[in-house]
Coordinates of C-alpha atoms in Angstrom, one line a residue:
M1 CA 17.4 0.5 -21.4
E2 CA 14.7 1.6 -18.6
Y3 CA 11.0 0.5 -19.9
Q4 CA 9.1 3.5 -21.1
I5 CA 5.2 3.8 -20.7
D6 CA 3.3 5.3 -23.6
E7 CA -0.8 6.1 -23.9
L8 CA -1.6 2.3 -24.1
D9 CA 0.5 1.2 -21.4
R10 CA -1.4 4.0 -19.1
G11 CA -4.8 3.3 -20.3
I12 CA -3.4 -0.4 -19.7
I13 CA -3.0 0.1 -16.5
R14 CA -5.7 2.9 -15.4
L15 CA -8.4 -0.2 -16.3
L16 CA -6.3 -2.9 -14.4
S17 CA -6.6 -0.9 -11.7
K18 CA -10.2 -0.7 -11.9
D19 CA -10.5 -4.2 -11.8
G20 CA -7.5 -6.4 -11.6
R21 CA -9.6 -9.2 -13.5
I22 CA -10.7 -7.8 -16.3
P23 CA -10.4 -10.0 -18.9
F24 CA -7.7 -8.6 -22.0
S25 CA -10.4 -8.8 -24.1
E26 CA -12.3 -6.5 -23.2
I27 CA -9.4 -4.1 -21.8
A28 CA -8.3 -4.5 -25.8
N29 CA -12.0 -3.3 -26.8
K30 CA -11.6 -0.3 -25.1
L31 CA -8.4 0.5 -26.1
N32 CA -9.1 -0.9 -29.3
V33 CA -6.2 -2.4 -29.7
T34 CA -6.7 -6.3 -29.8
E35 CA -5.9 -9.0 -27.2
K36 CA -2.6 -9.6 -28.0
T37 CA -1.2 -6.4 -27.7
V38 CA -2.4 -6.6 -24.6
R39 CA -1.0 -9.5 -23.2
L40 CA 2.5 -8.4 -24.6
R41 CA 1.7 -4.7 -23.2
Y42 CA 1.2 -6.3 -19.6
K43 CA 4.2 -9.0 -19.7
N44 CA 6.0 -5.7 -20.4
L45 CA 4.5 -3.8 -17.2
V46 CA 5.0 -6.8 -14.9
Q47 CA 8.5 -7.9 -16.3
N48 CA 9.6 -4.2 -16.1
D49 CA 8.3 -4.3 -12.6
I50 CA 5.8 -1.6 -13.2
I51 CA 2.7 -3.5 -11.9
E52 CA 2.1 -6.1 -9.9
V53 CA -2.0 -7.6 -9.9
V54 CA -2.6 -8.7 -5.7
G55 CA -6.0 -8.7 -4.2
V56 CA -6.2 -6.1 -2.7
V57 CA -7.9 -7.3 0.8
N58 CA -11.1 -4.7 2.4
P59 CA -9.8 -4.5 5.9
I60 CA -13.3 -3.7 6.9
A61 CA -15.3 -6.6 5.9
L62 CA -12.6 -8.9 7.7
G63 CA -13.7 -6.9 11.2
L64 CA -10.7 -4.3 10.6
K65 CA -12.7 -1.7 12.0
A66 CA -10.0 0.8 13.9
G67 CA -7.0 1.9 11.9
A68 CA -4.6 4.9 13.1
I69 CA -2.0 6.4 12.0
I70 CA 0.8 6.8 14.1
Q71 CA 4.3 8.9 13.4
I72 CA 7.5 7.4 15.6
K73 CA 10.2 8.7 16.7
T74 CA 13.3 6.6 16.8
A75 CA 16.6 6.7 19.3
Q76 CA 19.8 7.7 17.4
G77 CA 20.7 4.9 15.1
R78 CA 17.9 2.7 15.7
C79 CA 15.5 3.4 12.4
E80 CA 16.7 0.3 10.7
Q81 CA 16.3 -1.7 13.5
V82 CA 12.8 -0.3 14.3
M83 CA 12.0 -0.6 10.8
E84 CA 12.6 -4.2 11.1
E85 CA 10.6 -5.1 13.9
L86 CA 7.9 -3.2 12.4
K87 CA 7.2 -5.1 9.8
T88 CA 7.0 -8.5 11.9
M89 CA 3.3 -6.6 13.2
K90 CA 0.9 -7.7 11.6
E91 CA -1.8 -5.4 12.7
V92 CA 1.2 -3.0 10.7
R93 CA 0.1 -2.6 7.1
F94 CA 1.7 0.4 5.7
I95 CA 5.4 1.8 6.9
T96 CA 7.8 5.0 5.7
M97 CA 10.0 6.8 6.4
T98 CA 8.5 10.3 6.7
S99 CA 10.4 14.0 6.8
G100 CA 10.8 15.9 9.8
P101 CA 10.9 15.1 13.7
Y102 CA 9.0 11.4 13.4
P103 CA 11.3 9.1 10.6
L104 CA 8.5 6.2 10.7
L105 CA 4.8 6.2 9.6
I106 CA 2.9 3.3 10.1
Q107 CA -0.9 2.4 9.3
I108 CA -2.3 -0.2 11.9
N109 CA -5.8 -1.8 11.5
V110 CA -7.5 -3.3 14.2
Q111 CA -10.6 -5.0 15.0
S112 CA -11.6 -2.3 17.8
Q113 CA -9.8 0.8 19.4
E114 CA -9.0 -1.6 22.5
D115 CA -6.8 -3.3 19.7
I116 CA -5.2 0.3 18.9
R117 CA -4.2 0.6 22.6
E118 CA -2.8 -3.0 22.5
S119 CA -0.5 -2.5 19.7
I120 CA 0.7 1.4 20.8
L121 CA 1.7 -1.1 24.2
Q122 CA 3.7 -3.0 21.8
L123 CA 5.2 -0.8 20.4
D124 CA 6.6 1.0 23.7
K125 CA 8.0 -3.0 24.0
I126 CA 10.5 -2.2 21.1
E127 CA 13.8 -0.7 22.1
G128 CA 14.3 2.1 20.0
I129 CA 11.5 3.7 19.8
V130 CA 11.1 7.1 21.4
E131 CA 8.6 8.6 20.9
I132 CA 5.0 7.5 19.3
N133 CA 2.1 10.5 18.3
T134 CA -0.9 8.1 17.3
I135 CA -3.7 9.6 14.3
I136 CA -7.3 7.5 15.1
Q137 CA -8.5 7.5 11.5
L138 CA -12.3 8.0 12.1
E139 CA -13.9 7.3 9.0
N140 CA -12.2 6.6 5.3
Y141 CA -13.4 8.7 2.4
K142 CA -10.7 7.6 -0.3
N143 CA -8.3 4.4 -1.0
T144 CA -7.7 4.2 -4.3
F145 CA -5.2 2.3 -6.0
E146 CA -5.9 4.4 -9.5
Y147 CA -2.3 6.7 -10.5
I148 CA -2.5 6.9 -13.3

């Protein structure tokens, strides 16, 4: 049976989305339930793959101040092979399959514009990539994990 989240689960998720280290006692206090209830709900959310609490790195704080979104067109039948290659690239932080003429979209974070150029040259060496469209990120105005 599929786990169905309710308003209490949504409240827990909202609070954890803002601060993944918030104590269960504080969550319980804010949601007017017991700490034991929060612990049980949290356990269910994790076990059912609804949430995963991880440390999110701020790339700018690590010196990764340049970013790009890159659309990739692949040769017929090469999409999966190209995806596997992209997964091995350290600077690639996000890969998604999309509709339209570019079936793959990636996001990279690197230290400089020069590193973006180097990444593009590295992509150019991947067999199966036939076209690349690069969009340089100038500024981020929102980057959140608050989905609910």
